[in-house]
Amino acid sequence: MATVTVRNLPDEVHRALRVRAATHGRSTEAEIRDILESAVRPPKRLRLGTALAELGRRAGLTDDDIATFEQVRDKTPAEPVRFE
C-alpha cells in the first residue's frame, strides 16, 4: 500500500479532522483514508449504459425509434488497427 505525507496542514484542519474522527469512532488516519476514498470512489458510479438509457428517456425516444436506428446503422465489422 502507498504512503502519503501531507505537509503544511493548518492546525485548524488537523483539529477538525481529529474531532471528525472521534465522532466516527476511529483514528485520524482512518478518517483521512475514508475521506479520500469517498472523494475518489463515490458509492454510486456512473455507468455508461445507464447514462445512455436515461438520455434516451429524457429525449423521449421510443422502442420504435430504437428499431429504426437498428435498421439504418452500419453493421460492417470494424477493422482492427494495424501497427507496422
PDB file of C-alpha atoms in Angstrom:
ATOM      1  CA  MET A   1       0.000   0.000   0.000  1.00  0.00           C
ATOM      2  CA  ALA A   2       1.112   3.537  -0.727  1.00  0.00           C
ATOM      3  CA  THR A   3       2.013   6.108   1.889  1.00  0.00           C
ATOM      4  CA  VAL A   4       1.100   9.779   1.527  1.00  0.00           C
ATOM      5  CA  THR A   5       2.518  12.676   3.535  1.00  0.00           C
ATOM      6  CA  VAL A   6       0.602  15.943   3.739  1.00  0.00           C
ATOM      7  CA  ARG A   7       2.766  18.922   4.602  1.00  0.00           C
ATOM      8  CA  ASN A   8       1.708  22.345   5.876  1.00  0.00           C
ATOM      9  CA  LEU A   9      -1.705  21.211   7.084  1.00  0.00           C
ATOM     10  CA  PRO A  10      -3.215  24.079   9.076  1.00  0.00           C
ATOM     11  CA  ASP A  11      -3.729  23.364  12.788  1.00  0.00           C
ATOM     12  CA  GLU A  12      -7.458  24.127  12.464  1.00  0.00           C
ATOM     13  CA  VAL A  13      -7.837  21.474   9.756  1.00  0.00           C
ATOM     14  CA  HIS A  14      -5.934  18.911  11.818  1.00  0.00           C
ATOM     15  CA  ARG A  15      -8.111  19.666  14.841  1.00  0.00           C
ATOM     16  CA  ALA A  16     -11.271  19.339  12.739  1.00  0.00           C
ATOM     17  CA  LEU A  17     -10.052  16.004  11.395  1.00  0.00           C
ATOM     18  CA  ARG A  18      -9.398  14.726  14.925  1.00  0.00           C
ATOM     19  CA  VAL A  19     -12.880  15.795  16.052  1.00  0.00           C
ATOM     20  CA  ARG A  20     -14.494  14.240  12.991  1.00  0.00           C
ATOM     21  CA  ALA A  21     -12.571  11.003  13.545  1.00  0.00           C
ATOM     22  CA  ALA A  22     -13.624  10.875  17.199  1.00  0.00           C
ATOM     23  CA  THR A  23     -17.236  11.431  16.165  1.00  0.00           C
ATOM     24  CA  HIS A  24     -16.998   8.404  13.885  1.00  0.00           C
ATOM     25  CA  GLY A  25     -15.097   6.357  16.469  1.00  0.00           C
ATOM     26  CA  ARG A  26     -11.892   5.909  14.513  1.00  0.00           C
ATOM     27  CA  SER A  27      -8.354   7.226  14.322  1.00  0.00           C
ATOM     28  CA  THR A  28      -7.490  10.421  12.481  1.00  0.00           C
ATOM     29  CA  GLU A  29      -5.570   8.377   9.939  1.00  0.00           C
ATOM     30  CA  ALA A  30      -8.576   6.097   9.328  1.00  0.00           C
ATOM     31  CA  GLU A  31     -10.801   9.161   8.967  1.00  0.00           C
ATOM     32  CA  ILE A  32      -8.477  10.689   6.370  1.00  0.00           C
ATOM     33  CA  ARG A  33      -8.449   7.388   4.434  1.00  0.00           C
ATOM     34  CA  ASP A  34     -12.256   7.338   4.478  1.00  0.00           C
ATOM     35  CA  ILE A  35     -12.494  10.967   3.289  1.00  0.00           C
ATOM     36  CA  LEU A  36     -10.044  10.339   0.447  1.00  0.00           C
ATOM     37  CA  GLU A  37     -11.752   7.120  -0.639  1.00  0.00           C
ATOM     38  CA  SER A  38     -15.174   8.792  -0.627  1.00  0.00           C
ATOM     39  CA  ALA A  39     -13.819  11.638  -2.728  1.00  0.00           C
ATOM     40  CA  VAL A  40     -12.288   9.481  -5.457  1.00  0.00           C
ATOM     41  CA  ARG A  41     -14.581   6.439  -5.381  1.00  0.00           C
ATOM     42  CA  PRO A  42     -18.140   7.638  -4.894  1.00  0.00           C
ATOM     43  CA  PRO A  43     -20.602   4.913  -3.878  1.00  0.00           C
ATOM     44  CA  LYS A  44     -22.750   5.380  -6.983  1.00  0.00           C
ATOM     45  CA  ARG A  45     -20.550   5.216 -10.056  1.00  0.00           C
ATOM     46  CA  LEU A  46     -21.859   6.451 -13.355  1.00  0.00           C
ATOM     47  CA  ARG A  47     -22.338   3.527 -15.720  1.00  0.00           C
ATOM     48  CA  LEU A  48     -22.325   4.254 -19.442  1.00  0.00           C
ATOM     49  CA  GLY A  49     -25.324   2.051 -20.307  1.00  0.00           C
ATOM     50  CA  THR A  50     -27.409   3.599 -17.540  1.00  0.00           C
ATOM     51  CA  ALA A  51     -26.440   7.108 -18.628  1.00  0.00           C
ATOM     52  CA  LEU A  52     -27.326   6.384 -22.272  1.00  0.00           C
ATOM     53  CA  ALA A  53     -30.696   4.856 -21.318  1.00  0.00           C
ATOM     54  CA  GLU A  54     -31.507   7.909 -19.190  1.00  0.00           C
ATOM     55  CA  LEU A  55     -30.515  10.198 -22.058  1.00  0.00           C
ATOM     56  CA  GLY A  56     -32.872   8.300 -24.372  1.00  0.00           C
ATOM     57  CA  ARG A  57     -35.720   8.583 -21.865  1.00  0.00           C
ATOM     58  CA  ARG A  58     -35.175  12.321 -21.462  1.00  0.00           C
ATOM     59  CA  ALA A  59     -35.128  12.754 -25.240  1.00  0.00           C
ATOM     60  CA  GLY A  60     -38.426  10.878 -25.471  1.00  0.00           C
ATOM     61  CA  LEU A  61     -37.108   8.000 -27.604  1.00  0.00           C
ATOM     62  CA  THR A  62     -39.463   5.047 -28.048  1.00  0.00           C
ATOM     63  CA  ASP A  63     -38.846   1.402 -28.888  1.00  0.00           C
ATOM     64  CA  ASP A  64     -39.893   2.203 -32.465  1.00  0.00           C
ATOM     65  CA  ASP A  65     -37.173   4.869 -32.658  1.00  0.00           C
ATOM     66  CA  ILE A  66     -34.585   2.375 -31.466  1.00  0.00           C
ATOM     67  CA  ALA A  67     -35.794  -0.189 -34.027  1.00  0.00           C
ATOM     68  CA  THR A  68     -35.340   2.434 -36.767  1.00  0.00           C
ATOM     69  CA  PHE A  69     -31.792   3.120 -35.573  1.00  0.00           C
ATOM     70  CA  GLU A  70     -31.055  -0.623 -35.693  1.00  0.00           C
ATOM     71  CA  GLN A  71     -32.316  -0.842 -39.281  1.00  0.00           C
ATOM     72  CA  VAL A  72     -30.183   2.016 -40.607  1.00  0.00           C
ATOM     73  CA  ARG A  73     -26.969   1.591 -38.640  1.00  0.00           C
ATOM     74  CA  ASP A  74     -23.851   0.334 -40.359  1.00  0.00           C
ATOM     75  CA  LYS A  75     -23.335  -3.287 -39.274  1.00  0.00           C
ATOM     76  CA  THR A  76     -19.985  -3.721 -41.029  1.00  0.00           C
ATOM     77  CA  PRO A  77     -17.429  -5.091 -38.574  1.00  0.00           C
ATOM     78  CA  ALA A  78     -14.707  -2.629 -37.680  1.00  0.00           C
ATOM     79  CA  GLU A  79     -11.240  -3.356 -38.993  1.00  0.00           C
ATOM     80  CA  PRO A  80      -8.576  -3.686 -36.311  1.00  0.00           C
ATOM     81  CA  VAL A  81      -5.835  -1.079 -36.289  1.00  0.00           C
ATOM     82  CA  ARG A  82      -2.574  -2.339 -37.744  1.00  0.00           C
ATOM     83  CA  PHE A  83       0.723  -1.072 -36.416  1.00  0.00           C
ATOM     84  CA  GLU A  84       3.561  -1.673 -38.822  1.00  0.00           C
TER      85      GLU A  84
END
